[in-house]
Protein backbone atom coordinates (compact mmCIF):
# COMPACT_ATOMS: atom_id res chain seq x y z
CA UNK A 1 0.00 0.00 0.00
CA UNK A 2 2.89 2.34 0.83
CA UNK A 3 4.50 2.01 -2.63
CA UNK A 4 1.36 2.45 -4.70
CA UNK A 5 1.18 6.28 -4.46
CA UNK A 6 4.84 6.62 -5.46
CA UNK A 7 4.45 4.30 -8.44
CA UNK A 8 1.30 6.06 -9.60
CA UNK A 9 2.98 9.45 -9.27
CA UNK A 10 5.78 8.14 -11.48
CA UNK A 11 3.24 7.36 -14.19
CA UNK A 12 3.13 3.58 -13.79
CA UNK A 13 0.03 1.44 -13.93
CA UNK A 14 -0.30 -0.58 -10.75
CA UNK A 15 -1.88 -3.99 -10.23
CA UNK A 16 -2.14 -4.44 -6.48
CA UNK A 17 -2.43 -8.04 -5.22
CA UNK A 18 -3.13 -7.08 -1.60
CA UNK A 19 -6.54 -6.31 -0.17
CA UNK A 20 -5.72 -2.61 0.19
CA UNK A 21 -7.81 -1.27 -2.70
CA UNK A 22 -10.49 -3.93 -3.18
CA UNK A 23 -13.19 -2.19 -1.15
CA UNK A 24 -14.83 1.14 -1.92
CA UNK A 25 -14.30 3.03 1.34
CA UNK A 26 -11.82 3.21 4.18
CA UNK A 27 -14.43 2.47 6.85
CA UNK A 28 -15.37 -0.87 5.32
CA UNK A 29 -11.68 -1.71 4.94
CA UNK A 30 -11.00 -0.92 8.60
CA UNK A 31 -13.90 -3.05 9.78
CA UNK A 32 -12.87 -6.20 7.91
CA UNK A 33 -9.07 -5.82 7.95
CA UNK A 34 -8.85 -4.51 11.52
CA UNK A 35 -6.48 -1.69 10.62
CA UNK A 36 -6.57 1.89 9.38
CA UNK A 37 -6.29 2.49 5.65
CA UNK A 38 -3.14 4.49 4.92
CA UNK A 39 -4.01 5.66 1.39
CA UNK A 40 -7.76 6.33 1.34
CA UNK A 41 -7.30 9.02 -1.33
CA UNK A 42 -6.61 6.27 -3.88
CA UNK A 43 -9.75 4.22 -3.28
CA UNK A 44 -11.79 6.27 -5.75
CA UNK A 45 -9.19 5.60 -8.47
CA UNK A 46 -9.00 1.83 -7.93
CA UNK A 47 -10.82 -0.49 -10.33
CA UNK A 48 -11.73 -3.96 -9.11
CA UNK A 49 -9.82 -6.43 -11.25
CA UNK A 50 -12.29 -9.21 -12.00
CA UNK A 51 -12.16 -9.08 -15.81
CA UNK A 52 -15.37 -11.02 -16.39
CA UNK A 53 -17.31 -8.18 -14.76
CA UNK A 54 -15.00 -5.15 -14.90
CA UNK A 55 -13.19 -5.47 -18.24
CA UNK A 56 -13.90 -1.98 -19.60
CA UNK A 57 -12.83 -0.26 -16.39
CA UNK A 58 -9.65 -2.33 -16.14
CA UNK A 59 -8.55 -1.35 -19.63
CA UNK A 60 -8.65 2.35 -18.68
CA UNK A 61 -7.45 2.12 -15.06
CA UNK A 62 -4.18 3.25 -13.57
CA UNK A 63 -4.75 1.34 -10.31
CA UNK A 64 -6.19 -2.18 -10.55
CA UNK A 65 -7.02 -4.12 -7.42
CA UNK A 66 -6.55 -7.84 -7.99
CA UNK A 67 -9.46 -9.70 -6.33
CA UNK A 68 -9.14 -12.16 -3.49
CA UNK A 69 -9.09 -15.85 -4.37
CA UNK A 70 -12.26 -16.83 -2.50
CA UNK A 71 -14.30 -13.93 -3.95
CA UNK A 72 -13.15 -14.76 -7.48
CA UNK A 73 -14.64 -18.26 -7.31
CA UNK A 74 -17.69 -17.05 -5.37
CA UNK A 75 -18.60 -14.07 -7.53
CA UNK A 76 -18.21 -15.92 -10.81
CA UNK A 77 -20.76 -18.41 -9.47
CA UNK A 78 -23.16 -16.14 -7.56
CA UNK A 79 -23.38 -12.88 -9.51
CA UNK A 80 -25.10 -14.31 -12.63
CA UNK A 81 -27.74 -15.89 -10.40
CA UNK A 82 -28.43 -12.63 -8.58
CA UNK A 83 -28.57 -10.73 -11.87
CA UNK A 84 -31.05 -13.28 -13.23
CA UNK A 85 -33.28 -13.12 -10.15
CA UNK A 86 -33.39 -16.89 -9.61
CA UNK A 87 -32.22 -16.88 -5.97
CA UNK A 88 -34.71 -16.56 -3.13
CA UNK A 89 -32.55 -14.09 -1.26
CA UNK A 90 -34.73 -14.17 1.84
CA UNK A 91 -33.81 -17.85 2.24
CA UNK A 92 -30.11 -16.99 2.22
CA UNK A 93 -27.08 -18.19 0.31
CA UNK A 94 -24.52 -20.58 1.80
CA UNK A 95 -20.98 -20.58 0.41
CA UNK A 96 -18.83 -23.42 1.75
CA UNK A 97 -15.28 -22.68 0.58
CA UNK A 98 -12.27 -24.99 0.85
CA UNK A 99 -8.71 -23.94 0.08
CA UNK A 100 -5.24 -25.38 -0.07
CA UNK A 101 -2.58 -24.11 2.32
CA UNK A 102 -0.96 -21.69 -0.13
CA UNK A 103 -4.08 -19.55 0.13
CA UNK A 104 -2.75 -18.32 3.47
CA UNK A 105 0.36 -16.84 1.84
CA UNK A 106 4.03 -17.43 2.59
CA UNK A 107 4.21 -15.95 6.08
CA UNK A 108 5.10 -18.77 8.53
CA UNK A 109 2.52 -19.62 11.18
CA UNK A 110 1.73 -22.52 13.47
CA UNK A 111 -1.72 -22.95 11.90
CA UNK A 112 -0.28 -23.60 8.44
CA UNK A 113 2.67 -25.72 9.51
CA UNK A 114 2.87 -29.29 8.23
CA UNK A 115 2.02 -30.93 11.54
CA UNK A 116 -1.11 -28.81 11.96
CA UNK A 117 -2.38 -29.16 8.40
CA UNK A 118 -1.64 -32.74 7.42
CA UNK A 119 -4.42 -35.25 8.15
CA UNK A 120 -6.58 -32.33 9.26
CA UNK A 121 -9.49 -30.19 8.03
CA UNK A 122 -10.51 -26.96 9.77
CA UNK A 123 -12.77 -23.93 9.41
CA UNK A 124 -11.44 -20.45 10.13
CA UNK A 125 -12.56 -16.81 10.28
CA UNK A 126 -16.15 -18.01 10.58
CA UNK A 127 -18.65 -15.16 9.92
CA UNK A 128 -15.87 -12.55 9.75
CA UNK A 129 -13.59 -13.55 6.88
CA UNK A 130 -12.10 -10.46 5.25
CA UNK A 131 -13.08 -11.63 1.76
CA UNK A 132 -16.80 -11.47 2.54
CA UNK A 133 -17.26 -7.77 1.62
CA UNK A 134 -15.81 -8.42 -1.85
CA UNK A 135 -18.49 -11.03 -2.48
CA UNK A 136 -21.20 -8.67 -1.25
CA UNK A 137 -19.87 -5.77 -3.32
CA UNK A 138 -19.56 -7.60 -6.65
CA UNK A 139 -22.57 -9.90 -6.44
CA UNK A 140 -24.82 -7.16 -5.08
CA UNK A 141 -26.08 -8.92 -1.97
CA UNK A 142 -26.39 -7.88 1.66
CA UNK A 143 -24.36 -9.33 4.51
CA UNK A 144 -27.33 -11.08 6.23
CA UNK A 145 -28.08 -12.90 2.96
CA UNK A 146 -24.70 -14.69 2.82
CA UNK A 147 -23.21 -17.33 5.08
CA UNK A 148 -19.57 -17.81 4.05
CA UNK A 149 -17.21 -20.29 5.68
CA UNK A 150 -13.57 -20.75 4.66
CA UNK A 151 -11.98 -24.12 5.35
CA UNK A 152 -8.38 -25.27 5.16
CA UNK A 153 -7.71 -28.63 3.57
CA UNK A 154 -4.36 -30.48 3.48
CA UNK A 155 -3.36 -29.78 -0.12
CA UNK A 156 -0.91 -27.20 -1.39
CA UNK A 157 -3.14 -25.29 -3.84
CA UNK A 158 -6.67 -25.00 -5.20
CA UNK A 159 -10.08 -23.71 -4.12
CA UNK A 160 -13.44 -25.44 -4.39
CA UNK A 161 -16.59 -23.62 -3.31
CA UNK A 162 -19.99 -25.25 -2.93
CA UNK A 163 -22.84 -22.75 -3.02
CA UNK A 164 -26.31 -23.69 -1.77
CA UNK A 165 -29.44 -21.64 -2.36
CA UNK A 166 -33.23 -21.86 -2.70
CA UNK A 167 -34.25 -21.02 -6.26
CA UNK A 168 -37.21 -19.03 -7.50
CA UNK A 169 -38.54 -18.63 -11.04
CA UNK A 170 -36.43 -21.60 -12.11
CA UNK A 171 -37.92 -24.54 -13.98
CA UNK A 172 -35.05 -26.97 -14.50
CA UNK A 173 -31.35 -27.71 -14.17
CA UNK A 174 -30.99 -26.94 -17.87
CA UNK A 175 -32.45 -23.46 -17.27
CA UNK A 176 -29.95 -22.95 -14.43
CA UNK A 177 -27.04 -23.94 -16.64
CA UNK A 178 -28.34 -21.69 -19.43
CA UNK A 179 -27.93 -18.66 -17.14
CA UNK A 180 -24.21 -19.36 -17.06
CA UNK A 181 -24.00 -20.17 -20.75
CA UNK A 182 -25.54 -16.82 -21.62
CA UNK A 183 -23.31 -14.91 -19.19
CA UNK A 184 -19.99 -16.58 -20.01
CA UNK A 185 -20.42 -17.49 -23.67
CA UNK A 186 -17.47 -15.34 -24.73
CA UNK A 187 -15.34 -15.61 -21.60
CA UNK A 188 -12.08 -17.48 -22.27
CA UNK A 189 -11.41 -18.45 -18.65
CA UNK A 190 -14.80 -19.71 -17.46
CA UNK A 191 -15.62 -23.34 -18.28
CA UNK A 192 -19.05 -24.85 -17.67
CA UNK A 193 -19.53 -28.51 -16.89
CA UNK A 194 -22.37 -30.44 -18.54
CA UNK A 195 -25.36 -31.45 -16.43
CA UNK A 196 -24.55 -34.36 -14.16
CA UNK A 197 -20.86 -33.44 -13.82
CA UNK A 198 -19.08 -31.34 -11.24
CA UNK A 199 -15.68 -29.63 -11.30
CA UNK A 200 -12.84 -30.51 -8.99
CA UNK A 201 -9.56 -28.92 -7.93
CA UNK A 202 -7.38 -31.17 -10.07
CA UNK A 203 -9.16 -29.96 -13.20
CA UNK A 204 -8.04 -26.34 -12.67
CA UNK A 205 -4.58 -27.05 -11.25
CA UNK A 206 -2.03 -24.54 -12.61
CA UNK A 207 -4.57 -22.93 -14.96
CA UNK A 208 -6.34 -19.59 -15.08
CA UNK A 209 -9.74 -21.24 -15.48
CA UNK A 210 -12.77 -21.11 -13.24
CA UNK A 211 -14.81 -24.29 -13.65
CA UNK A 212 -18.51 -24.25 -12.74
CA UNK A 213 -21.04 -27.07 -12.37
CA UNK A 214 -24.72 -26.96 -11.33
CA UNK A 215 -27.38 -29.22 -9.81
CA UNK A 216 -31.08 -28.46 -9.30
CA UNK A 217 -33.83 -30.64 -7.85
CA UNK A 218 -37.25 -29.12 -8.67
CA UNK A 219 -39.04 -31.61 -6.42
CA UNK A 220 -37.34 -30.34 -3.26
CA UNK A 221 -36.48 -26.81 -4.37
CA UNK A 222 -32.78 -27.20 -3.75
CA UNK A 223 -29.97 -25.92 -5.96
CA UNK A 224 -26.19 -26.28 -5.75
CA UNK A 225 -23.41 -24.62 -7.74
CA UNK A 226 -19.77 -25.75 -7.49
CA UNK A 227 -16.97 -23.38 -8.50
CA UNK A 228 -13.27 -24.33 -8.68
CA UNK A 229 -10.10 -22.31 -9.31
CA UNK A 230 -6.38 -22.52 -8.68
CA UNK A 231 -5.88 -19.96 -5.92
CA UNK A 232 -2.37 -19.13 -7.16
CA UNK A 233 -3.40 -18.55 -10.78
CA UNK A 234 -6.98 -17.36 -11.39
CA UNK A 235 -7.03 -16.50 -7.68
CA UNK A 236 -3.81 -14.44 -7.78
CA UNK A 237 -0.93 -14.23 -10.30
CA UNK A 238 -2.80 -15.50 -13.35
CA UNK A 239 -5.59 -13.01 -12.85
CA UNK A 240 -2.97 -10.29 -12.42
CA UNK A 241 -1.52 -11.23 -15.83
CA UNK A 242 -5.04 -11.19 -17.29
CA UNK A 243 -5.48 -7.68 -15.86
CA UNK A 244 -2.08 -6.59 -17.14
CA UNK A 245 -2.97 -7.76 -20.64
CA UNK A 246 -6.16 -5.69 -20.56
CA UNK A 247 -4.41 -2.63 -19.12
CA UNK A 248 -1.62 -2.70 -21.70
CA UNK A 249 -3.70 -3.61 -24.73
CA UNK A 250 -2.38 -7.15 -25.18
CA UNK A 251 -4.64 -10.10 -26.06
CA UNK A 252 -6.37 -11.03 -22.80
CA UNK A 253 -5.21 -14.64 -23.00
CA UNK A 254 -1.56 -13.78 -23.66
CA UNK A 255 0.73 -15.95 -21.51
CA UNK A 256 -2.24 -17.77 -20.01
CA UNK A 257 -3.49 -20.10 -22.78
mmCIF file of C-alpha atoms in Angstrom:
data_model
loop_
_atom_site.group_PDB
_atom_site.id
_atom_site.type_symbol
_atom_site.label_atom_id
_atom_site.label_comp_id
_atom_site.label_asym_id
_atom_site.label_seq_id
_atom_site.Cartn_x
_atom_site.Cartn_y
_atom_site.Cartn_z
ATOM 1 C CA UNK A 1 0.000 0.000 0.000
ATOM 2 C CA UNK A 2 2.889 2.338 0.826
ATOM 3 C CA UNK A 3 4.498 2.014 -2.625
ATOM 4 C CA UNK A 4 1.356 2.446 -4.704
ATOM 5 C CA UNK A 5 1.177 6.278 -4.459
ATOM 6 C CA UNK A 6 4.836 6.619 -5.457
ATOM 7 C CA UNK A 7 4.451 4.297 -8.440
ATOM 8 C CA UNK A 8 1.301 6.055 -9.600
ATOM 9 C CA UNK A 9 2.984 9.452 -9.270
ATOM 10 C CA UNK A 10 5.784 8.142 -11.481
ATOM 11 C CA UNK A 11 3.240 7.359 -14.189
ATOM 12 C CA UNK A 12 3.133 3.579 -13.788
ATOM 13 C CA UNK A 13 0.033 1.445 -13.928
ATOM 14 C CA UNK A 14 -0.303 -0.579 -10.750
ATOM 15 C CA UNK A 15 -1.884 -3.990 -10.229
ATOM 16 C CA UNK A 16 -2.143 -4.444 -6.480
ATOM 17 C CA UNK A 17 -2.434 -8.038 -5.216
ATOM 18 C CA UNK A 18 -3.125 -7.076 -1.598
ATOM 19 C CA UNK A 19 -6.538 -6.307 -0.173
ATOM 20 C CA UNK A 20 -5.716 -2.611 0.186
ATOM 21 C CA UNK A 21 -7.814 -1.272 -2.703
ATOM 22 C CA UNK A 22 -10.492 -3.928 -3.181
ATOM 23 C CA UNK A 23 -13.194 -2.189 -1.151
ATOM 24 C CA UNK A 24 -14.829 1.140 -1.919
ATOM 25 C CA UNK A 25 -14.300 3.030 1.336
ATOM 26 C CA UNK A 26 -11.819 3.205 4.181
ATOM 27 C CA UNK A 27 -14.429 2.471 6.847
ATOM 28 C CA UNK A 28 -15.366 -0.869 5.317
ATOM 29 C CA UNK A 29 -11.683 -1.714 4.936
ATOM 30 C CA UNK A 30 -10.998 -0.918 8.597
ATOM 31 C CA UNK A 31 -13.898 -3.049 9.779
ATOM 32 C CA UNK A 32 -12.869 -6.196 7.905
ATOM 33 C CA UNK A 33 -9.074 -5.824 7.948
ATOM 34 C CA UNK A 34 -8.850 -4.508 11.521
ATOM 35 C CA UNK A 35 -6.476 -1.687 10.618
ATOM 36 C CA UNK A 36 -6.574 1.892 9.384
ATOM 37 C CA UNK A 37 -6.293 2.487 5.651
ATOM 38 C CA UNK A 38 -3.141 4.492 4.923
ATOM 39 C CA UNK A 39 -4.007 5.659 1.390
ATOM 40 C CA UNK A 40 -7.758 6.334 1.337
ATOM 41 C CA UNK A 41 -7.301 9.023 -1.330
ATOM 42 C CA UNK A 42 -6.612 6.269 -3.881
ATOM 43 C CA UNK A 43 -9.750 4.221 -3.279
ATOM 44 C CA UNK A 44 -11.785 6.274 -5.748
ATOM 45 C CA UNK A 45 -9.186 5.599 -8.467
ATOM 46 C CA UNK A 46 -9.002 1.833 -7.932
ATOM 47 C CA UNK A 47 -10.823 -0.492 -10.326
ATOM 48 C CA UNK A 48 -11.731 -3.956 -9.106
ATOM 49 C CA UNK A 49 -9.822 -6.426 -11.254
ATOM 50 C CA UNK A 50 -12.288 -9.212 -11.998
ATOM 51 C CA UNK A 51 -12.160 -9.084 -15.812
ATOM 52 C CA UNK A 52 -15.372 -11.017 -16.392
ATOM 53 C CA UNK A 53 -17.313 -8.176 -14.757
ATOM 54 C CA UNK A 54 -15.001 -5.148 -14.903
ATOM 55 C CA UNK A 55 -13.194 -5.473 -18.240
ATOM 56 C CA UNK A 56 -13.895 -1.976 -19.598
ATOM 57 C CA UNK A 57 -12.826 -0.260 -16.390
ATOM 58 C CA UNK A 58 -9.646 -2.329 -16.139
ATOM 59 C CA UNK A 59 -8.553 -1.346 -19.633
ATOM 60 C CA UNK A 60 -8.651 2.345 -18.684
ATOM 61 C CA UNK A 61 -7.453 2.115 -15.064
ATOM 62 C CA UNK A 62 -4.183 3.254 -13.574
ATOM 63 C CA UNK A 63 -4.754 1.344 -10.313
ATOM 64 C CA UNK A 64 -6.187 -2.179 -10.545
ATOM 65 C CA UNK A 65 -7.020 -4.122 -7.424
ATOM 66 C CA UNK A 66 -6.554 -7.840 -7.989
ATOM 67 C CA UNK A 67 -9.459 -9.701 -6.333
ATOM 68 C CA UNK A 68 -9.137 -12.162 -3.488
ATOM 69 C CA UNK A 69 -9.088 -15.849 -4.371
ATOM 70 C CA UNK A 70 -12.256 -16.830 -2.497
ATOM 71 C CA UNK A 71 -14.300 -13.930 -3.951
ATOM 72 C CA UNK A 72 -13.148 -14.762 -7.479
ATOM 73 C CA UNK A 73 -14.644 -18.259 -7.314
ATOM 74 C CA UNK A 74 -17.687 -17.054 -5.371
ATOM 75 C CA UNK A 75 -18.599 -14.066 -7.528
ATOM 76 C CA UNK A 76 -18.213 -15.919 -10.814
ATOM 77 C CA UNK A 77 -20.760 -18.413 -9.467
ATOM 78 C CA UNK A 78 -23.158 -16.138 -7.558
ATOM 79 C CA UNK A 79 -23.379 -12.878 -9.510
ATOM 80 C CA UNK A 80 -25.099 -14.306 -12.630
ATOM 81 C CA UNK A 81 -27.737 -15.887 -10.396
ATOM 82 C CA UNK A 82 -28.429 -12.626 -8.579
ATOM 83 C CA UNK A 83 -28.571 -10.730 -11.874
ATOM 84 C CA UNK A 84 -31.054 -13.280 -13.232
ATOM 85 C CA UNK A 85 -33.282 -13.125 -10.154
ATOM 86 C CA UNK A 86 -33.385 -16.892 -9.605
ATOM 87 C CA UNK A 87 -32.216 -16.883 -5.967
ATOM 88 C CA UNK A 88 -34.707 -16.564 -3.127
ATOM 89 C CA UNK A 89 -32.546 -14.086 -1.262
ATOM 90 C CA UNK A 90 -34.731 -14.169 1.839
ATOM 91 C CA UNK A 91 -33.813 -17.850 2.244
ATOM 92 C CA UNK A 92 -30.111 -16.994 2.221
ATOM 93 C CA UNK A 93 -27.076 -18.187 0.307
ATOM 94 C CA UNK A 94 -24.518 -20.578 1.804
ATOM 95 C CA UNK A 95 -20.981 -20.581 0.407
ATOM 96 C CA UNK A 96 -18.834 -23.423 1.751
ATOM 97 C CA UNK A 97 -15.284 -22.680 0.585
ATOM 98 C CA UNK A 98 -12.272 -24.986 0.850
ATOM 99 C CA UNK A 99 -8.714 -23.941 0.080
ATOM 100 C CA UNK A 100 -5.239 -25.385 -0.066
ATOM 101 C CA UNK A 101 -2.581 -24.105 2.322
ATOM 102 C CA UNK A 102 -0.958 -21.694 -0.135
ATOM 103 C CA UNK A 103 -4.081 -19.550 0.130
ATOM 104 C CA UNK A 104 -2.755 -18.320 3.466
ATOM 105 C CA UNK A 105 0.359 -16.836 1.837
ATOM 106 C CA UNK A 106 4.032 -17.435 2.592
ATOM 107 C CA UNK A 107 4.210 -15.951 6.081
ATOM 108 C CA UNK A 108 5.096 -18.774 8.525
ATOM 109 C CA UNK A 109 2.518 -19.622 11.178
ATOM 110 C CA UNK A 110 1.729 -22.524 13.467
ATOM 111 C CA UNK A 111 -1.720 -22.954 11.901
ATOM 112 C CA UNK A 112 -0.280 -23.597 8.436
ATOM 113 C CA UNK A 113 2.668 -25.724 9.515
ATOM 114 C CA UNK A 114 2.868 -29.286 8.226
ATOM 115 C CA UNK A 115 2.019 -30.931 11.537
ATOM 116 C CA UNK A 116 -1.111 -28.805 11.962
ATOM 117 C CA UNK A 117 -2.384 -29.157 8.400
ATOM 118 C CA UNK A 118 -1.643 -32.741 7.415
ATOM 119 C CA UNK A 119 -4.421 -35.247 8.146
ATOM 120 C CA UNK A 120 -6.584 -32.327 9.255
ATOM 121 C CA UNK A 121 -9.488 -30.188 8.030
ATOM 122 C CA UNK A 122 -10.510 -26.965 9.771
ATOM 123 C CA UNK A 123 -12.774 -23.931 9.407
ATOM 124 C CA UNK A 124 -11.444 -20.451 10.130
ATOM 125 C CA UNK A 125 -12.558 -16.809 10.281
ATOM 126 C CA UNK A 126 -16.155 -18.007 10.579
ATOM 127 C CA UNK A 127 -18.653 -15.163 9.919
ATOM 128 C CA UNK A 128 -15.873 -12.553 9.748
ATOM 129 C CA UNK A 129 -13.591 -13.547 6.876
ATOM 130 C CA UNK A 130 -12.102 -10.455 5.248
ATOM 131 C CA UNK A 131 -13.081 -11.630 1.764
ATOM 132 C CA UNK A 132 -16.804 -11.469 2.537
ATOM 133 C CA UNK A 133 -17.263 -7.768 1.617
ATOM 134 C CA UNK A 134 -15.811 -8.422 -1.852
ATOM 135 C CA UNK A 135 -18.494 -11.031 -2.484
ATOM 136 C CA UNK A 136 -21.199 -8.668 -1.253
ATOM 137 C CA UNK A 137 -19.868 -5.770 -3.322
ATOM 138 C CA UNK A 138 -19.558 -7.598 -6.648
ATOM 139 C CA UNK A 139 -22.568 -9.899 -6.445
ATOM 140 C CA UNK A 140 -24.818 -7.156 -5.084
ATOM 141 C CA UNK A 141 -26.082 -8.922 -1.974
ATOM 142 C CA UNK A 142 -26.388 -7.877 1.660
ATOM 143 C CA UNK A 143 -24.360 -9.326 4.510
ATOM 144 C CA UNK A 144 -27.329 -11.076 6.226
ATOM 145 C CA UNK A 145 -28.076 -12.901 2.957
ATOM 146 C CA UNK A 146 -24.701 -14.694 2.816
ATOM 147 C CA UNK A 147 -23.205 -17.329 5.083
ATOM 148 C CA UNK A 148 -19.568 -17.811 4.046
ATOM 149 C CA UNK A 149 -17.208 -20.289 5.677
ATOM 150 C CA UNK A 150 -13.574 -20.747 4.663
ATOM 151 C CA UNK A 151 -11.984 -24.116 5.354
ATOM 152 C CA UNK A 152 -8.378 -25.267 5.163
ATOM 153 C CA UNK A 153 -7.708 -28.634 3.569
ATOM 154 C CA UNK A 154 -4.358 -30.484 3.482
ATOM 155 C CA UNK A 155 -3.365 -29.777 -0.119
ATOM 156 C CA UNK A 156 -0.911 -27.196 -1.386
ATOM 157 C CA UNK A 157 -3.139 -25.288 -3.845
ATOM 158 C CA UNK A 158 -6.673 -25.002 -5.200
ATOM 159 C CA UNK A 159 -10.083 -23.712 -4.125
ATOM 160 C CA UNK A 160 -13.441 -25.439 -4.391
ATOM 161 C CA UNK A 161 -16.590 -23.617 -3.313
ATOM 162 C CA UNK A 162 -19.988 -25.250 -2.928
ATOM 163 C CA UNK A 163 -22.840 -22.746 -3.021
ATOM 164 C CA UNK A 164 -26.306 -23.692 -1.773
ATOM 165 C CA UNK A 165 -29.445 -21.640 -2.361
ATOM 166 C CA UNK A 166 -33.225 -21.855 -2.697
ATOM 167 C CA UNK A 167 -34.254 -21.016 -6.257
ATOM 168 C CA UNK A 168 -37.209 -19.033 -7.497
ATOM 169 C CA UNK A 169 -38.536 -18.627 -11.041
ATOM 170 C CA UNK A 170 -36.429 -21.596 -12.112
ATOM 171 C CA UNK A 171 -37.917 -24.537 -13.980
ATOM 172 C CA UNK A 172 -35.050 -26.971 -14.504
ATOM 173 C CA UNK A 173 -31.353 -27.710 -14.171
ATOM 174 C CA UNK A 174 -30.993 -26.939 -17.874
ATOM 175 C CA UNK A 175 -32.446 -23.463 -17.272
ATOM 176 C CA UNK A 176 -29.954 -22.954 -14.433
ATOM 177 C CA UNK A 177 -27.036 -23.940 -16.639
ATOM 178 C CA UNK A 178 -28.341 -21.692 -19.426
ATOM 179 C CA UNK A 179 -27.928 -18.657 -17.139
ATOM 180 C CA UNK A 180 -24.207 -19.355 -17.061
ATOM 181 C CA UNK A 181 -24.000 -20.171 -20.753
ATOM 182 C CA UNK A 182 -25.543 -16.822 -21.624
ATOM 183 C CA UNK A 183 -23.311 -14.906 -19.194
ATOM 184 C CA UNK A 184 -19.988 -16.580 -20.011
ATOM 185 C CA UNK A 185 -20.423 -17.486 -23.674
ATOM 186 C CA UNK A 186 -17.474 -15.345 -24.731
ATOM 187 C CA UNK A 187 -15.341 -15.611 -21.598
ATOM 188 C CA UNK A 188 -12.078 -17.482 -22.272
ATOM 189 C CA UNK A 189 -11.413 -18.446 -18.653
ATOM 190 C CA UNK A 190 -14.799 -19.714 -17.465
ATOM 191 C CA UNK A 191 -15.618 -23.338 -18.281
ATOM 192 C CA UNK A 192 -19.048 -24.852 -17.670
ATOM 193 C CA UNK A 193 -19.528 -28.514 -16.892
ATOM 194 C CA UNK A 194 -22.368 -30.435 -18.542
ATOM 195 C CA UNK A 195 -25.361 -31.449 -16.434
ATOM 196 C CA UNK A 196 -24.555 -34.358 -14.158
ATOM 197 C CA UNK A 197 -20.860 -33.439 -13.824
ATOM 198 C CA UNK A 198 -19.084 -31.341 -11.235
ATOM 199 C CA UNK A 199 -15.677 -29.632 -11.300
ATOM 200 C CA UNK A 200 -12.837 -30.511 -8.990
ATOM 201 C CA UNK A 201 -9.560 -28.925 -7.925
ATOM 202 C CA UNK A 202 -7.381 -31.173 -10.072
ATOM 203 C CA UNK A 203 -9.155 -29.965 -13.202
ATOM 204 C CA UNK A 204 -8.044 -26.344 -12.665
ATOM 205 C CA UNK A 205 -4.583 -27.046 -11.250
ATOM 206 C CA UNK A 206 -2.032 -24.540 -12.614
ATOM 207 C CA UNK A 207 -4.565 -22.933 -14.957
ATOM 208 C CA UNK A 208 -6.340 -19.587 -15.080
ATOM 209 C CA UNK A 209 -9.737 -21.241 -15.484
ATOM 210 C CA UNK A 210 -12.767 -21.108 -13.238
ATOM 211 C CA UNK A 211 -14.812 -24.286 -13.652
ATOM 212 C CA UNK A 212 -18.512 -24.255 -12.740
ATOM 213 C CA UNK A 213 -21.044 -27.069 -12.365
ATOM 214 C CA UNK A 214 -24.716 -26.961 -11.329
ATOM 215 C CA UNK A 215 -27.378 -29.223 -9.805
ATOM 216 C CA UNK A 216 -31.080 -28.461 -9.299
ATOM 217 C CA UNK A 217 -33.826 -30.643 -7.852
ATOM 218 C CA UNK A 218 -37.249 -29.124 -8.669
ATOM 219 C CA UNK A 219 -39.037 -31.613 -6.415
ATOM 220 C CA UNK A 220 -37.339 -30.339 -3.263
ATOM 221 C CA UNK A 221 -36.485 -26.815 -4.373
ATOM 222 C CA UNK A 222 -32.776 -27.205 -3.750
ATOM 223 C CA UNK A 223 -29.969 -25.922 -5.958
ATOM 224 C CA UNK A 224 -26.193 -26.281 -5.745
ATOM 225 C CA UNK A 225 -23.406 -24.621 -7.740
ATOM 226 C CA UNK A 226 -19.773 -25.746 -7.494
ATOM 227 C CA UNK A 227 -16.969 -23.385 -8.498
ATOM 228 C CA UNK A 228 -13.273 -24.328 -8.677
ATOM 229 C CA UNK A 229 -10.103 -22.308 -9.308
ATOM 230 C CA UNK A 230 -6.384 -22.519 -8.681
ATOM 231 C CA UNK A 231 -5.877 -19.955 -5.919
ATOM 232 C CA UNK A 232 -2.371 -19.126 -7.161
ATOM 233 C CA UNK A 233 -3.397 -18.551 -10.782
ATOM 234 C CA UNK A 234 -6.980 -17.364 -11.387
ATOM 235 C CA UNK A 235 -7.032 -16.498 -7.681
ATOM 236 C CA UNK A 236 -3.814 -14.439 -7.781
ATOM 237 C CA UNK A 237 -0.929 -14.229 -10.298
ATOM 238 C CA UNK A 238 -2.799 -15.504 -13.350
ATOM 239 C CA UNK A 239 -5.593 -13.012 -12.855
ATOM 240 C CA UNK A 240 -2.965 -10.287 -12.424
ATOM 241 C CA UNK A 241 -1.520 -11.231 -15.832
ATOM 242 C CA UNK A 242 -5.038 -11.194 -17.291
ATOM 243 C CA UNK A 243 -5.484 -7.680 -15.865
ATOM 244 C CA UNK A 244 -2.083 -6.593 -17.143
ATOM 245 C CA UNK A 245 -2.975 -7.757 -20.641
ATOM 246 C CA UNK A 246 -6.159 -5.693 -20.562
ATOM 247 C CA UNK A 247 -4.411 -2.632 -19.122
ATOM 248 C CA UNK A 248 -1.621 -2.701 -21.695
ATOM 249 C CA UNK A 249 -3.702 -3.608 -24.728
ATOM 250 C CA UNK A 250 -2.381 -7.154 -25.183
ATOM 251 C CA UNK A 251 -4.638 -10.100 -26.063
ATOM 252 C CA UNK A 252 -6.367 -11.028 -22.804
ATOM 253 C CA UNK A 253 -5.212 -14.643 -22.998
ATOM 254 C CA UNK A 254 -1.559 -13.778 -23.657
ATOM 255 C CA UNK A 255 0.732 -15.948 -21.511
ATOM 256 C CA UNK A 256 -2.240 -17.770 -20.011
ATOM 257 C CA UNK A 257 -3.486 -20.096 -22.782
#
